[in-house]
PDB file of C-alpha atoms in Angstrom:
ATOM      1  CA  MET A1038      14.962 -24.357  19.223  1.00  0.00           C
ATOM      2  CA  ARG A1039      16.606 -22.449  22.131  1.00  0.00           C
ATOM      3  CA  LEU A1040      14.973 -19.117  22.845  1.00  0.00           C
ATOM      4  CA  VAL A1041      16.792 -15.915  23.762  1.00  0.00           C
ATOM      5  CA  ARG A1042      16.146 -14.892  27.356  1.00  0.00           C
ATOM      6  CA  GLY A1043      13.617 -12.067  27.457  1.00  0.00           C
ATOM      7  CA  CYS A1044      12.635 -12.761  23.848  1.00  0.00           C
ATOM      8  CA  ARG A1045       9.735 -10.634  22.617  1.00  0.00           C
ATOM      9  CA  CYS A1046       6.818 -11.593  20.464  1.00  0.00           C
ATOM     10  CA  VAL A1047       5.112  -8.685  18.720  1.00  0.00           C
ATOM     11  CA  VAL A1048       1.618  -9.515  17.509  1.00  0.00           C
ATOM     12  CA  TRP A1049      -0.520  -7.081  15.536  1.00  0.00           C
ATOM     13  CA  GLY A1050      -2.903  -6.971  12.583  1.00  0.00           C
ATOM     14  CA  GLY A1051      -2.967 -10.772  12.368  1.00  0.00           C
ATOM     15  CA  LEU A1052       0.826 -10.933  12.065  1.00  0.00           C
ATOM     16  CA  ALA A1053       3.472 -11.950  14.601  1.00  0.00           C
ATOM     17  CA  THR A1054       7.189 -11.220  14.745  1.00  0.00           C
ATOM     18  CA  LEU A1055       9.221 -13.580  16.941  1.00  0.00           C
ATOM     19  CA  LEU A1056      12.827 -13.006  18.005  1.00  0.00           C
ATOM     20  CA  TYR A1057      14.764 -16.118  19.032  1.00  0.00           C
ATOM     21  CA  ALA A1058      18.245 -17.615  19.027  1.00  0.00           C
ATOM     22  CA  SER A1059      19.564 -19.236  15.878  1.00  0.00           C
ATOM     23  CA  PRO A1060      19.758 -23.021  16.338  1.00  0.00           C
ATOM     24  CA  ALA A1061      23.088 -23.007  14.491  1.00  0.00           C
ATOM     25  CA  ASN A1062      24.511 -20.047  16.397  1.00  0.00           C
ATOM     26  CA  PRO A1063      22.858 -19.302  19.772  1.00  0.00           C
ATOM     27  CA  ASP A1064      24.629 -15.937  19.988  1.00  0.00           C
ATOM     28  CA  ARG A1065      22.929 -14.685  16.825  1.00  0.00           C
ATOM     29  CA  GLU A1066      19.364 -13.479  17.182  1.00  0.00           C
ATOM     30  CA  VAL A1067      17.053 -14.155  14.248  1.00  0.00           C
ATOM     31  CA  LYS A1068      13.549 -13.071  13.406  1.00  0.00           C
ATOM     32  CA  ALA A1069      10.535 -14.973  12.103  1.00  0.00           C
ATOM     33  CA  THR A1070       7.336 -13.380  10.846  1.00  0.00           C
ATOM     34  CA  LEU A1071       4.171 -15.454  11.027  1.00  0.00           C
ATOM     35  CA  THR A1072       0.602 -14.919   9.909  1.00  0.00           C
ATOM     36  CA  HIS A1073      -2.660 -15.747  11.647  1.00  0.00           C
ATOM     37  CA  PRO A1074      -3.337 -18.263  13.221  1.00  0.00           C
ATOM     38  CA  GLU A1075       0.399 -18.740  13.868  1.00  0.00           C
ATOM     39  CA  ALA A1076       0.435 -15.578  16.026  1.00  0.00           C
ATOM     40  CA  LYS A1077      -0.850 -17.591  18.972  1.00  0.00           C
ATOM     41  CA  THR A1078       1.908 -20.138  18.414  1.00  0.00           C
ATOM     42  CA  ALA A1079       4.532 -17.380  18.387  1.00  0.00           C
ATOM     43  CA  LEU A1080       3.239 -16.102  21.709  1.00  0.00           C
ATOM     44  CA  ALA A1081       3.488 -19.591  23.157  1.00  0.00           C
ATOM     45  CA  LEU A1082       7.027 -20.006  21.851  1.00  0.00           C
ATOM     46  CA  ALA A1083       8.124 -16.761  23.467  1.00  0.00           C
ATOM     47  CA  GLY A1084       7.901 -18.309  26.937  1.00  0.00           C
ATOM     48  CA  PRO A1085       6.403 -17.173  30.267  1.00  0.00           C
ATOM     49  CA  ASN A1086       8.558 -14.029  30.477  1.00  0.00           C
ATOM     50  CA  ALA A1087       7.390 -12.726  27.106  1.00  0.00           C
ATOM     51  CA  ARG A1088       4.916  -9.970  26.515  1.00  0.00           C
ATOM     52  CA  ALA A1089       2.853  -9.465  23.362  1.00  0.00           C
ATOM     53  CA  LEU A1090       2.135  -5.986  21.996  1.00  0.00           C
ATOM     54  CA  LEU A1091      -1.345  -6.130  20.520  1.00  0.00           C
ATOM     55  CA  ALA A1092      -2.406  -3.486  18.028  1.00  0.00           C
ATOM     56  CA  ASP A1093      -5.894  -4.810  17.384  1.00  0.00           C
ATOM     57  CA  PRO A1094      -8.534  -2.378  18.758  1.00  0.00           C
ATOM     58  CA  GLY A1095      -9.880  -3.215  22.175  1.00  0.00           C
ATOM     59  CA  VAL A1096      -7.095  -5.646  23.114  1.00  0.00           C
ATOM     60  CA  GLY A1097      -4.718  -4.589  25.828  1.00  0.00           C
ATOM     61  CA  ALA A1098      -1.082  -5.419  26.506  1.00  0.00           C
ATOM     62  CA  PRO A1099       0.687  -7.084  28.250  1.00  0.00           C
ATOM     63  CA  VAL A1100      -0.617 -10.641  28.140  1.00  0.00           C
ATOM     64  CA  PRO A1101      -0.852 -12.478  31.483  1.00  0.00           C
ATOM     65  CA  ASP A1102       1.458 -15.441  32.005  1.00  0.00           C
ATOM     66  CA  HIS A1103      -1.453 -17.842  32.452  1.00  0.00           C
ATOM     67  CA  ASP A1104      -2.622 -17.000  28.898  1.00  0.00           C
ATOM     68  CA  VAL A1105       0.767 -18.163  27.611  1.00  0.00           C
ATOM     69  CA  GLY A1106       0.343 -21.417  29.491  1.00  0.00           C
ATOM     70  CA  ALA A1107      -3.114 -21.872  28.020  1.00  0.00           C
ATOM     71  CA  ALA A1108      -1.714 -21.306  24.548  1.00  0.00           C
ATOM     72  CA  LEU A1109       0.954 -23.946  25.128  1.00  0.00           C
ATOM     73  CA  ALA A1110      -1.720 -26.443  26.149  1.00  0.00           C
ATOM     74  CA  ASP A1111      -3.829 -25.819  23.053  1.00  0.00           C
ATOM     75  CA  PRO A1112      -3.771 -28.913  20.755  1.00  0.00           C
ATOM     76  CA  VAL A1113      -3.705 -26.672  17.677  1.00  0.00           C
ATOM     77  CA  VAL A1114      -0.614 -24.917  19.044  1.00  0.00           C
ATOM     78  CA  LYS A1115       1.105 -28.243  19.733  1.00  0.00           C
ATOM     79  CA  ILE A1116       0.575 -29.314  16.122  1.00  0.00           C
ATOM     80  CA  ALA A1117       1.797 -25.922  14.900  1.00  0.00           C
ATOM     81  CA  LEU A1118       4.895 -26.186  17.091  1.00  0.00           C
ATOM     82  CA  ALA A1119       5.755 -29.534  15.532  1.00  0.00           C
ATOM     83  CA  ASN A1120       5.700 -27.997  12.059  1.00  0.00           C
ATOM     84  CA  LEU A1121       7.078 -24.565  12.887  1.00  0.00           C
ATOM     85  CA  ASP A1122      10.609 -25.168  11.588  1.00  0.00           C
ATOM     86  CA  VAL A1123       9.198 -25.964   8.139  1.00  0.00           C
ATOM     87  CA  ARG A1124       6.828 -22.999   7.947  1.00  0.00           C
ATOM     88  CA  VAL A1125       8.768 -20.118   9.495  1.00  0.00           C
ATOM     89  CA  SER A1126      11.376 -18.209   7.525  1.00  0.00           C
ATOM     90  CA  SER A1127      14.368 -17.305   9.717  1.00  0.00           C
ATOM     91  CA  LEU A1128      15.646 -13.814   9.002  1.00  0.00           C
ATOM     92  CA  GLU A1129      18.619 -11.855  10.290  1.00  0.00           C
ATOM     93  CA  ALA A1130      17.609  -9.524  13.134  1.00  0.00           C
ATOM     94  CA  SER A1131      17.855  -6.396  11.016  1.00  0.00           C
ATOM     95  CA  ASP A1132      15.430  -4.203   9.118  1.00  0.00           C
ATOM     96  CA  GLU A1133      15.827  -6.364   6.005  1.00  0.00           C
ATOM     97  CA  CYS A1134      12.833  -8.536   5.145  1.00  0.00           C
ATOM     98  CA  LEU A1135      14.015 -10.027   1.846  1.00  0.00           C
ATOM     99  CA  VAL A1136      10.953 -11.692   0.277  1.00  0.00           C
ATOM    100  CA  ALA A1137       9.154 -13.311   3.241  1.00  0.00           C
ATOM    101  CA  GLU A1138       5.529 -12.542   2.411  1.00  0.00           C
ATOM    102  CA  GLY A1139       4.338 -12.085   5.991  1.00  0.00           C
ATOM    103  CA  CYS A1140       7.144  -9.636   6.701  1.00  0.00           C
ATOM    104  CA  ILE A1141       6.452  -7.716   3.499  1.00  0.00           C
ATOM    105  CA  ASP A1142       2.745  -7.514   4.344  1.00  0.00           C
ATOM    106  CA  GLN A1143       3.617  -6.191   7.789  1.00  0.00           C
ATOM    107  CA  TYR A1144       5.841  -3.453   6.377  1.00  0.00           C
ATOM    108  CA  LEU A1145       3.325  -2.461   3.673  1.00  0.00           C
ATOM    109  CA  TRP A1146       0.614  -2.226   6.318  1.00  0.00           C
ATOM    110  CA  SER A1147       2.788   0.085   8.438  1.00  0.00           C
ATOM    111  CA  VAL A1148       3.300   2.336   5.381  1.00  0.00           C
ATOM    112  CA  TYR A1149      -0.459   2.318   4.765  1.00  0.00           C
ATOM    113  CA  GLU A1150      -1.249   3.166   8.392  1.00  0.00           C
ATOM    114  CA  ARG A1151       1.076   6.172   8.486  1.00  0.00           C
ATOM    115  CA  ALA A1152      -0.571   7.949   5.526  1.00  0.00           C
ATOM    116  CA  HIS A1153      -3.229  10.628   5.916  1.00  0.00           C
ATOM    117  CA  LYS A1154      -6.361   9.571   4.031  1.00  0.00           C
ATOM    118  CA  VAL A1155      -7.230  13.055   2.787  1.00  0.00           C
ATOM    119  CA  ASP A1156      -7.623  14.239  -0.787  1.00  0.00           C
ATOM    120  CA  THR A1157      -8.743  17.306  -2.743  1.00  0.00           C
ATOM    121  CA  ILE A1158     -11.723  16.625  -4.956  1.00  0.00           C
ATOM    122  CA  LYS A1159     -13.737  18.690  -7.418  1.00  0.00           C
ATOM    123  CA  VAL A1160     -17.346  19.347  -6.485  1.00  0.00           C
ATOM    124  CA  ARG A1161     -19.757  20.757  -9.055  1.00  0.00           C
ATOM    125  CA  GLU A1162     -22.389  23.091  -7.675  1.00  0.00           C
ATOM    126  CA  ARG A1163     -25.238  24.964  -9.308  1.00  0.00           C
ATOM    127  CA  ILE A1164     -25.840  28.465  -8.012  1.00  0.00           C
ATOM    128  CA  LYS A1165     -28.348  31.161  -8.871  1.00  0.00           C
ATOM    129  CA  THR A1166     -26.980  34.552  -9.789  1.00  0.00           C
ATOM    130  CA  LYS A1167     -28.334  37.771 -11.272  1.00  0.00           C
ATOM    131  CA  VAL A1168     -27.089  39.052 -14.623  1.00  0.00           C
ATOM    132  CA  LYS A1169     -27.955  42.105 -16.648  1.00  0.00           C
ATOM    133  CA  LYS A1170     -28.769  41.619 -20.305  1.00  0.00           C
ATOM    134  CA  ARG A1171     -30.180  44.304 -22.605  1.00  0.00           C
ATOM    135  CA  GLY A1172     -30.928  46.485 -19.641  1.00  0.00           C
ATOM    136  CA  LYS A1173     -32.905  43.811 -17.833  1.00  0.00           C
ATOM    137  CA  THR A1174     -31.863  41.906 -14.726  1.00  0.00           C
ATOM    138  CA  ARG A1175     -32.401  38.185 -14.855  1.00  0.00           C
ATOM    139  CA  THR A1176     -31.759  35.322 -12.495  1.00  0.00           C
ATOM    140  CA  VAL A1177     -29.800  32.496 -14.102  1.00  0.00           C
ATOM    141  CA  THR A1178     -28.337  29.227 -12.862  1.00  0.00           C
ATOM    142  CA  LYS A1179     -24.618  28.674 -13.273  1.00  0.00           C
ATOM    143  CA  ALA A1180     -22.479  25.601 -12.673  1.00  0.00           C
ATOM    144  CA  ILE A1181     -19.292  26.214 -10.706  1.00  0.00           C
ATOM    145  CA  THR A1182     -16.474  23.914  -9.637  1.00  0.00           C
ATOM    146  CA  LYS A1183     -15.179  24.021  -6.079  1.00  0.00           C
ATOM    147  CA  PHE A1184     -12.131  22.253  -4.669  1.00  0.00           C
ATOM    148  CA  VAL A1185     -12.854  20.720  -1.268  1.00  0.00           C
ATOM    149  CA  ASN A1186     -10.948  18.470   1.122  1.00  0.00           C
ATOM    150  CA  GLU A1187     -12.285  14.941   1.465  1.00  0.00           C
ATOM    151  CA  ASP A1188     -11.424  12.604   4.324  1.00  0.00           C
ATOM    152  CA  PHE A1189     -11.750   9.074   2.958  1.00  0.00           C
ATOM    153  CA  THR A1190     -10.480   7.262   6.067  1.00  0.00           C
ATOM    154  CA  TRP A1191     -13.824   5.464   6.369  1.00  0.00           C
ATOM    155  CA  LYS A1192     -13.854   3.891   2.907  1.00  0.00           C
ATOM    156  CA  ASP A1193     -11.409   0.989   3.308  1.00  0.00           C
ATOM    157  CA  PRO A1194     -12.776  -0.082   6.721  1.00  0.00           C
ATOM    158  CA  GLN A1195     -16.303  -0.103   5.312  1.00  0.00           C
ATOM    159  CA  ALA A1196     -15.216  -2.133   2.274  1.00  0.00           C
ATOM    160  CA  ALA A1197     -13.297  -4.604   4.466  1.00  0.00           C
ATOM    161  CA  GLU A1198     -16.256  -5.022   6.807  1.00  0.00           C
ATOM    162  CA  LYS A1199     -18.549  -5.612   3.836  1.00  0.00           C
ATOM    163  CA  VAL A1200     -16.524  -8.721   2.839  1.00  0.00           C
ATOM    164  CA  GLY A1201     -15.828  -9.815   6.413  1.00  0.00           C
ATOM    165  CA  MET A1202     -12.062  -9.218   6.388  1.00  0.00           C
ATOM    166  CA  SER A1203      -9.617  -7.436   8.656  1.00  0.00           C
ATOM    167  CA  MET A1204      -8.093  -4.275   7.240  1.00  0.00           C
ATOM    168  CA  VAL A1205      -4.710  -5.952   6.721  1.00  0.00           C
ATOM    169  CA  GLU A1206      -6.262  -8.896   4.888  1.00  0.00           C
ATOM    170  CA  TYR A1207      -8.275  -6.571   2.670  1.00  0.00           C
ATOM    171  CA  VAL A1208      -5.950  -3.668   1.840  1.00  0.00           C
ATOM    172  CA  ILE A1209      -2.639  -5.568   1.677  1.00  0.00           C
ATOM    173  CA  GLY A1210      -3.748  -9.170   1.132  1.00  0.00           C
ATOM    174  CA  GLY A1211      -5.713  -8.246  -1.964  1.00  0.00           C
ATOM    175  CA  MET A1212      -2.643  -7.088  -3.868  1.00  0.00           C
ATOM    176  CA  ASP A1213      -0.717  -9.334  -6.252  1.00  0.00           C
ATOM    177  CA  ARG A1214       2.184 -11.028  -4.472  1.00  0.00           C
ATOM    178  CA  GLY A1215       4.784 -10.184  -7.112  1.00  0.00           C
ATOM    179  CA  PHE A1216       3.702  -6.544  -7.090  1.00  0.00           C
ATOM    180  CA  LYS A1217       3.950  -6.454  -3.290  1.00  0.00           C
ATOM    181  CA  VAL A1218       7.583  -7.583  -3.451  1.00  0.00           C
ATOM    182  CA  LYS A1219       8.422  -4.818  -5.952  1.00  0.00           C
ATOM    183  CA  LEU A1220       6.489  -2.274  -3.931  1.00  0.00           C
ATOM    184  CA  TYR A1221       8.262  -3.329  -0.741  1.00  0.00           C
ATOM    185  CA  HIS A1222      11.714  -2.699  -2.232  1.00  0.00           C
ATOM    186  CA  LEU A1223      10.617   0.643  -3.715  1.00  0.00           C
ATOM    187  CA  LEU A1224       9.164   1.843  -0.416  1.00  0.00           C
ATOM    188  CA  ARG A1225      12.236   0.767   1.530  1.00  0.00           C
ATOM    189  CA  ALA A1226      14.389   2.764  -0.888  1.00  0.00           C
ATOM    190  CA  LEU A1227      12.115   5.800  -0.479  1.00  0.00           C
ATOM    191  CA  ASP A1228      12.393   5.430   3.289  1.00  0.00           C
ATOM    192  CA  ASP A1229      16.189   5.169   3.028  1.00  0.00           C
ATOM    193  CA  VAL A1230      16.480   8.464   1.122  1.00  0.00           C
ATOM    194  CA  GLY A1231      14.277  10.225   3.677  1.00  0.00           C
ATOM    195  CA  LEU A1232      11.137  10.718   1.576  1.00  0.00           C
ATOM    196  CA  ALA A1233       8.859   9.083   4.206  1.00  0.00           C
ATOM    197  CA  PRO A1234       6.439   7.213   1.906  1.00  0.00           C
ATOM    198  CA  GLY A1235       2.848   6.525   2.864  1.00  0.00           C
ATOM    199  CA  MET A1236       0.222   4.463   1.061  1.00  0.00           C
ATOM    200  CA  THR A1237      -3.280   5.902   0.832  1.00  0.00           C
ATOM    201  CA  SER A1238      -4.782   3.017  -1.135  1.00  0.00           C
ATOM    202  CA  GLY A1239      -3.872  -0.600  -1.837  1.00  0.00           C
ATOM    203  CA  PHE A1240      -6.392  -3.211  -2.954  1.00  0.00           C
ATOM    204  CA  ARG A1241      -9.898  -2.070  -3.910  1.00  0.00           C
ATOM    205  CA  ASP A1242     -12.747  -4.340  -4.860  1.00  0.00           C
ATOM    206  CA  ASP A1243     -15.654  -3.198  -7.033  1.00  0.00           C
ATOM    207  CA  TYR A1244     -17.564  -1.808  -4.065  1.00  0.00           C
ATOM    208  CA  ARG A1245     -14.579   0.207  -2.823  1.00  0.00           C
ATOM    209  CA  GLN A1246     -14.034   1.534  -6.322  1.00  0.00           C
ATOM    210  CA  SER A1247     -17.698   2.547  -6.566  1.00  0.00           C
ATOM    211  CA  ILE A1248     -17.325   4.917  -3.584  1.00  0.00           C
ATOM    212  CA  ALA A1249     -14.020   6.403  -4.781  1.00  0.00           C
ATOM    213  CA  SER A1250     -14.102  10.069  -5.820  1.00  0.00           C
ATOM    214  CA  GLY A1251     -12.683  12.140  -8.648  1.00  0.00           C
ATOM    215  CA  LYS A1252     -11.271  10.755 -11.880  1.00  0.00           C
ATOM    216  CA  LYS A1253     -11.381   6.984 -11.701  1.00  0.00           C
ATOM    217  CA  ALA A1254     -11.784   3.828 -13.715  1.00  0.00           C
ATOM    218  CA  ALA A1255     -15.128   2.088 -14.069  1.00  0.00           C
ATOM    219  CA  THR A1256     -16.253   0.206 -10.974  1.00  0.00           C
ATOM    220  CA  ASP A1257     -15.047  -3.206 -12.213  1.00  0.00           C
ATOM    221  CA  SER A1258     -12.013  -1.965 -14.156  1.00  0.00           C
ATOM    222  CA  SER A1259      -9.663  -0.571 -11.518  1.00  0.00           C
ATOM    223  CA  TYR A1260      -6.147  -1.998 -11.538  1.00  0.00           C
ATOM    224  CA  HIS A1261      -6.341  -1.771  -7.759  1.00  0.00           C
ATOM    225  CA  GLY A1262      -8.311  -5.025  -7.991  1.00  0.00           C
ATOM    226  CA  GLY A1263     -11.519  -4.702 -10.008  1.00  0.00           C
ATOM    227  CA  THR A1264     -13.171  -7.919 -11.149  1.00  0.00           C
ATOM    228  CA  ARG A1265     -12.182  -7.271 -14.776  1.00  0.00           C
ATOM    229  CA  ARG A1266      -8.544  -7.174 -13.622  1.00  0.00           C
ATOM    230  CA  GLY A1267      -8.633 -10.401 -11.629  1.00  0.00           C
ATOM    231  CA  GLY A1268     -10.178  -9.301  -8.340  1.00  0.00           C
ATOM    232  CA  TYR A1269      -8.842 -10.161  -4.891  1.00  0.00           C
ATOM    233  CA  GLY A1270      -5.202 -11.253  -4.838  1.00  0.00           C
ATOM    234  CA  HIS A1271      -4.515  -9.562  -8.169  1.00  0.00           C
ATOM    235  CA  GLY A1272      -4.423  -5.863  -7.266  1.00  0.00           C
ATOM    236  CA  LEU A1273      -1.715  -4.212  -9.360  1.00  0.00           C
ATOM    237  CA  ALA A1274      -1.834  -0.613  -8.183  1.00  0.00           C
ATOM    238  CA  ALA A1275      -1.211   1.491  -5.093  1.00  0.00           C
ATOM    239  CA  ASP A1276      -1.437   5.206  -4.325  1.00  0.00           C
ATOM    240  CA  LEU A1277       1.707   6.649  -2.728  1.00  0.00           C
ATOM    241  CA  VAL A1278       2.332   9.989  -1.050  1.00  0.00           C
ATOM    242  CA  SER A1279       4.874  11.403   1.384  1.00  0.00           C
ATOM    243  CA  VAL A1280       3.946  11.832   5.047  1.00  0.00           C
ATOM    244  CA  LYS A1281       6.872  14.200   5.624  1.00  0.00           C
ATOM    245  CA  GLY A1282       5.697  17.592   6.871  1.00  0.00           C
ATOM    246  CA  GLU A1283       3.491  19.054   9.584  1.00  0.00           C
ATOM    247  CA  THR A1284       0.935  20.651   7.273  1.00  0.00           C
ATOM    248  CA  ARG A1285      -0.831  19.415   4.183  1.00  0.00           C
ATOM    249  CA  ALA A1286       0.995  21.991   2.076  1.00  0.00           C
ATOM    250  CA  GLU A1287       4.361  20.724   3.354  1.00  0.00           C
ATOM    251  CA  ARG A1288       3.346  17.116   2.676  1.00  0.00           C
ATOM    252  CA  ARG A1289       2.344  18.086  -0.868  1.00  0.00           C
ATOM    253  CA  ILE A1290       5.829  19.472  -1.510  1.00  0.00           C
ATOM    254  CA  SER A1291       7.354  16.285  -0.100  1.00  0.00           C
ATOM    255  CA  SER A1292       4.982  14.186  -2.224  1.00  0.00           C
ATOM    256  CA  ASP A1293       6.062  16.041  -5.371  1.00  0.00           C
ATOM    257  CA  ALA A1294       9.672  15.124  -4.525  1.00  0.00           C
ATOM    258  CA  LEU A1295       8.644  11.503  -3.893  1.00  0.00           C
ATOM    259  CA  TRP A1296       6.837  11.210  -7.252  1.00  0.00           C
ATOM    260  CA  LYS A1297       9.809  12.773  -9.051  1.00  0.00           C
ATOM    261  CA  TRP A1298      12.111  10.235  -7.382  1.00  0.00           C
ATOM    262  CA  ILE A1299       9.871   7.380  -8.576  1.00  0.00           C
ATOM    263  CA  ASP A1300       9.991   8.767 -12.133  1.00  0.00           C
ATOM    264  CA  GLU A1301      13.803   8.844 -11.993  1.00  0.00           C
ATOM    265  CA  HIS A1302      14.495   5.579 -10.134  1.00  0.00           C
ATOM    266  CA  GLY A1303      11.315   3.496 -10.240  1.00  0.00           C
ATOM    267  CA  GLN A1304      12.356   1.388 -13.229  1.00  0.00           C
ATOM    268  CA  GLN A1305      15.092  -0.342 -11.253  1.00  0.00           C
ATOM    269  CA  PHE A1306      12.326  -1.580  -8.922  1.00  0.00           C
ATOM    270  CA  GLY A1307       9.926  -2.429 -11.747  1.00  0.00           C
ATOM    271  CA  ILE A1308       7.418   0.273 -10.754  1.00  0.00           C
ATOM    272  CA  GLY A1309       6.292   3.474 -12.445  1.00  0.00           C
ATOM    273  CA  ARG A1310       3.525   6.092 -12.534  1.00  0.00           C
ATOM    274  CA  PRO A1311       1.254   5.313 -15.512  1.00  0.00           C
ATOM    275  CA  TYR A1312      -0.644   8.625 -15.459  1.00  0.00           C
ATOM    276  CA  LEU A1313       2.098  10.996 -14.259  1.00  0.00           C
ATOM    277  CA  ASP A1314       0.524  14.281 -13.095  1.00  0.00           C
ATOM    278  CA  ARG A1315      -3.004  13.294 -14.160  1.00  0.00           C
ATOM    279  CA  ASP A1316      -3.025  10.940 -11.156  1.00  0.00           C
ATOM    280  CA  PRO A1317       0.328  11.520  -9.432  1.00  0.00           C
ATOM    281  CA  PRO A1318       0.044   9.064  -6.482  1.00  0.00           C
ATOM    282  CA  HIS A1319      -0.947   6.082  -8.636  1.00  0.00           C
ATOM    283  CA  VAL A1320       1.830   3.512  -9.247  1.00  0.00           C
ATOM    284  CA  GLY A1321       1.884   0.098 -10.870  1.00  0.00           C
ATOM    285  CA  PRO A1322       4.303  -2.485 -12.316  1.00  0.00           C
ATOM    286  CA  ILE A1323       6.024  -1.294 -15.469  1.00  0.00           C
ATOM    287  CA  ASP A1324       5.620  -4.755 -17.005  1.00  0.00           C
ATOM    288  CA  GLY A1325       1.841  -4.607 -16.465  1.00  0.00           C
ATOM    289  CA  LYS A1326      -0.882  -3.837 -18.994  1.00  0.00           C
ATOM    290  CA  GLU A1327      -1.851  -0.533 -17.391  1.00  0.00           C
ATOM    291  CA  TYR A1328       1.644   0.923 -17.662  1.00  0.00           C
ATOM    292  CA  ALA A1329       2.065  -0.466 -21.195  1.00  0.00           C
ATOM    293  CA  ASP A1330      -1.194   1.169 -22.285  1.00  0.00           C
ATOM    294  CA  LYS A1331      -0.430   4.552 -20.741  1.00  0.00           C
ATOM    295  CA  ARG A1332       3.348   4.895 -20.822  1.00  0.00           C
ATOM    296  CA  GLY A1333       4.789   1.917 -22.680  1.00  0.00           C
ATOM    297  CA  LEU A1334       4.760   0.353 -26.121  1.00  0.00           C
ATOM    298  CA  ASN A1335       0.997   0.495 -26.550  1.00  0.00           C
ATOM    299  CA  SER A1336       0.883   4.243 -25.890  1.00  0.00           C
ATOM    300  CA  LYS A1337       3.722   4.891 -28.368  1.00  0.00           C
ATOM    301  CA  ARG A1338       1.926   2.924 -31.080  1.00  0.00           C
ATOM    302  CA  ALA A1339      -1.217   4.933 -30.419  1.00  0.00           C
ATOM    303  CA  GLY A1340       0.757   8.182 -30.516  1.00  0.00           C
ATOM    304  CA  LEU A1341      -0.188   9.161 -26.952  1.00  0.00           C
TER     305      LEU A1341
END
């Protein structure tokens, strides 16, 4: 395989994107996306003039040339190099990923990273107040509901650490592969029409579901990946919002437009919103049980 001069290898989140010359047409640059541990191989392939951009916390860029040489000398890398042509999917050097799983995971992770992990939740409080009844003043306790902002940025990292996974492996890797392909095409379309989609939640295991707030399914019953629904690798839900706007109010308006667009066009991508405005960000496959129960044939039979 002849490499393009100055070829770059971008490595982040356990994924690597390698640009190189097409063996059939050296003038055409193609792209391959690899997953860990092939990232090290991609760095080695890029040659001594390459630099890797590392997004993992605590790792700096660029990578010294002697590290590339060390990678080339690694026996594991040599074996990987021998099999690379079989494993790597060659893609046109464009923004089109088709259905290469590593590339799809990389894009979904970027959409997840760009989203603000902030929500409005209801908090019930009990307060003491004085009331007058029959000419007498009494102190009574009343329950009131307050709407407060909740930052849930910490929840996914804590859940991933609990099972010993990286964030990419946990949040994106836990979703069903077929659903990820559908979600990828939907998100790309949303990006193309300028709605700037972001993902606030992907896979959730039972623990992650147990620390979720607001209206939610039982701990083991979430279609995000609860054990009753198949667990890791079978997550069939994601929460989508728009990141367009400087303020939260502006992003809410953009999110309303994004959800409306999904309602109007989602079927062509096989994705819909099962709960509509009762849980507006939540999407799932329209051929799945959740959508059938809430919006499909099952709901019509039940008269919902």
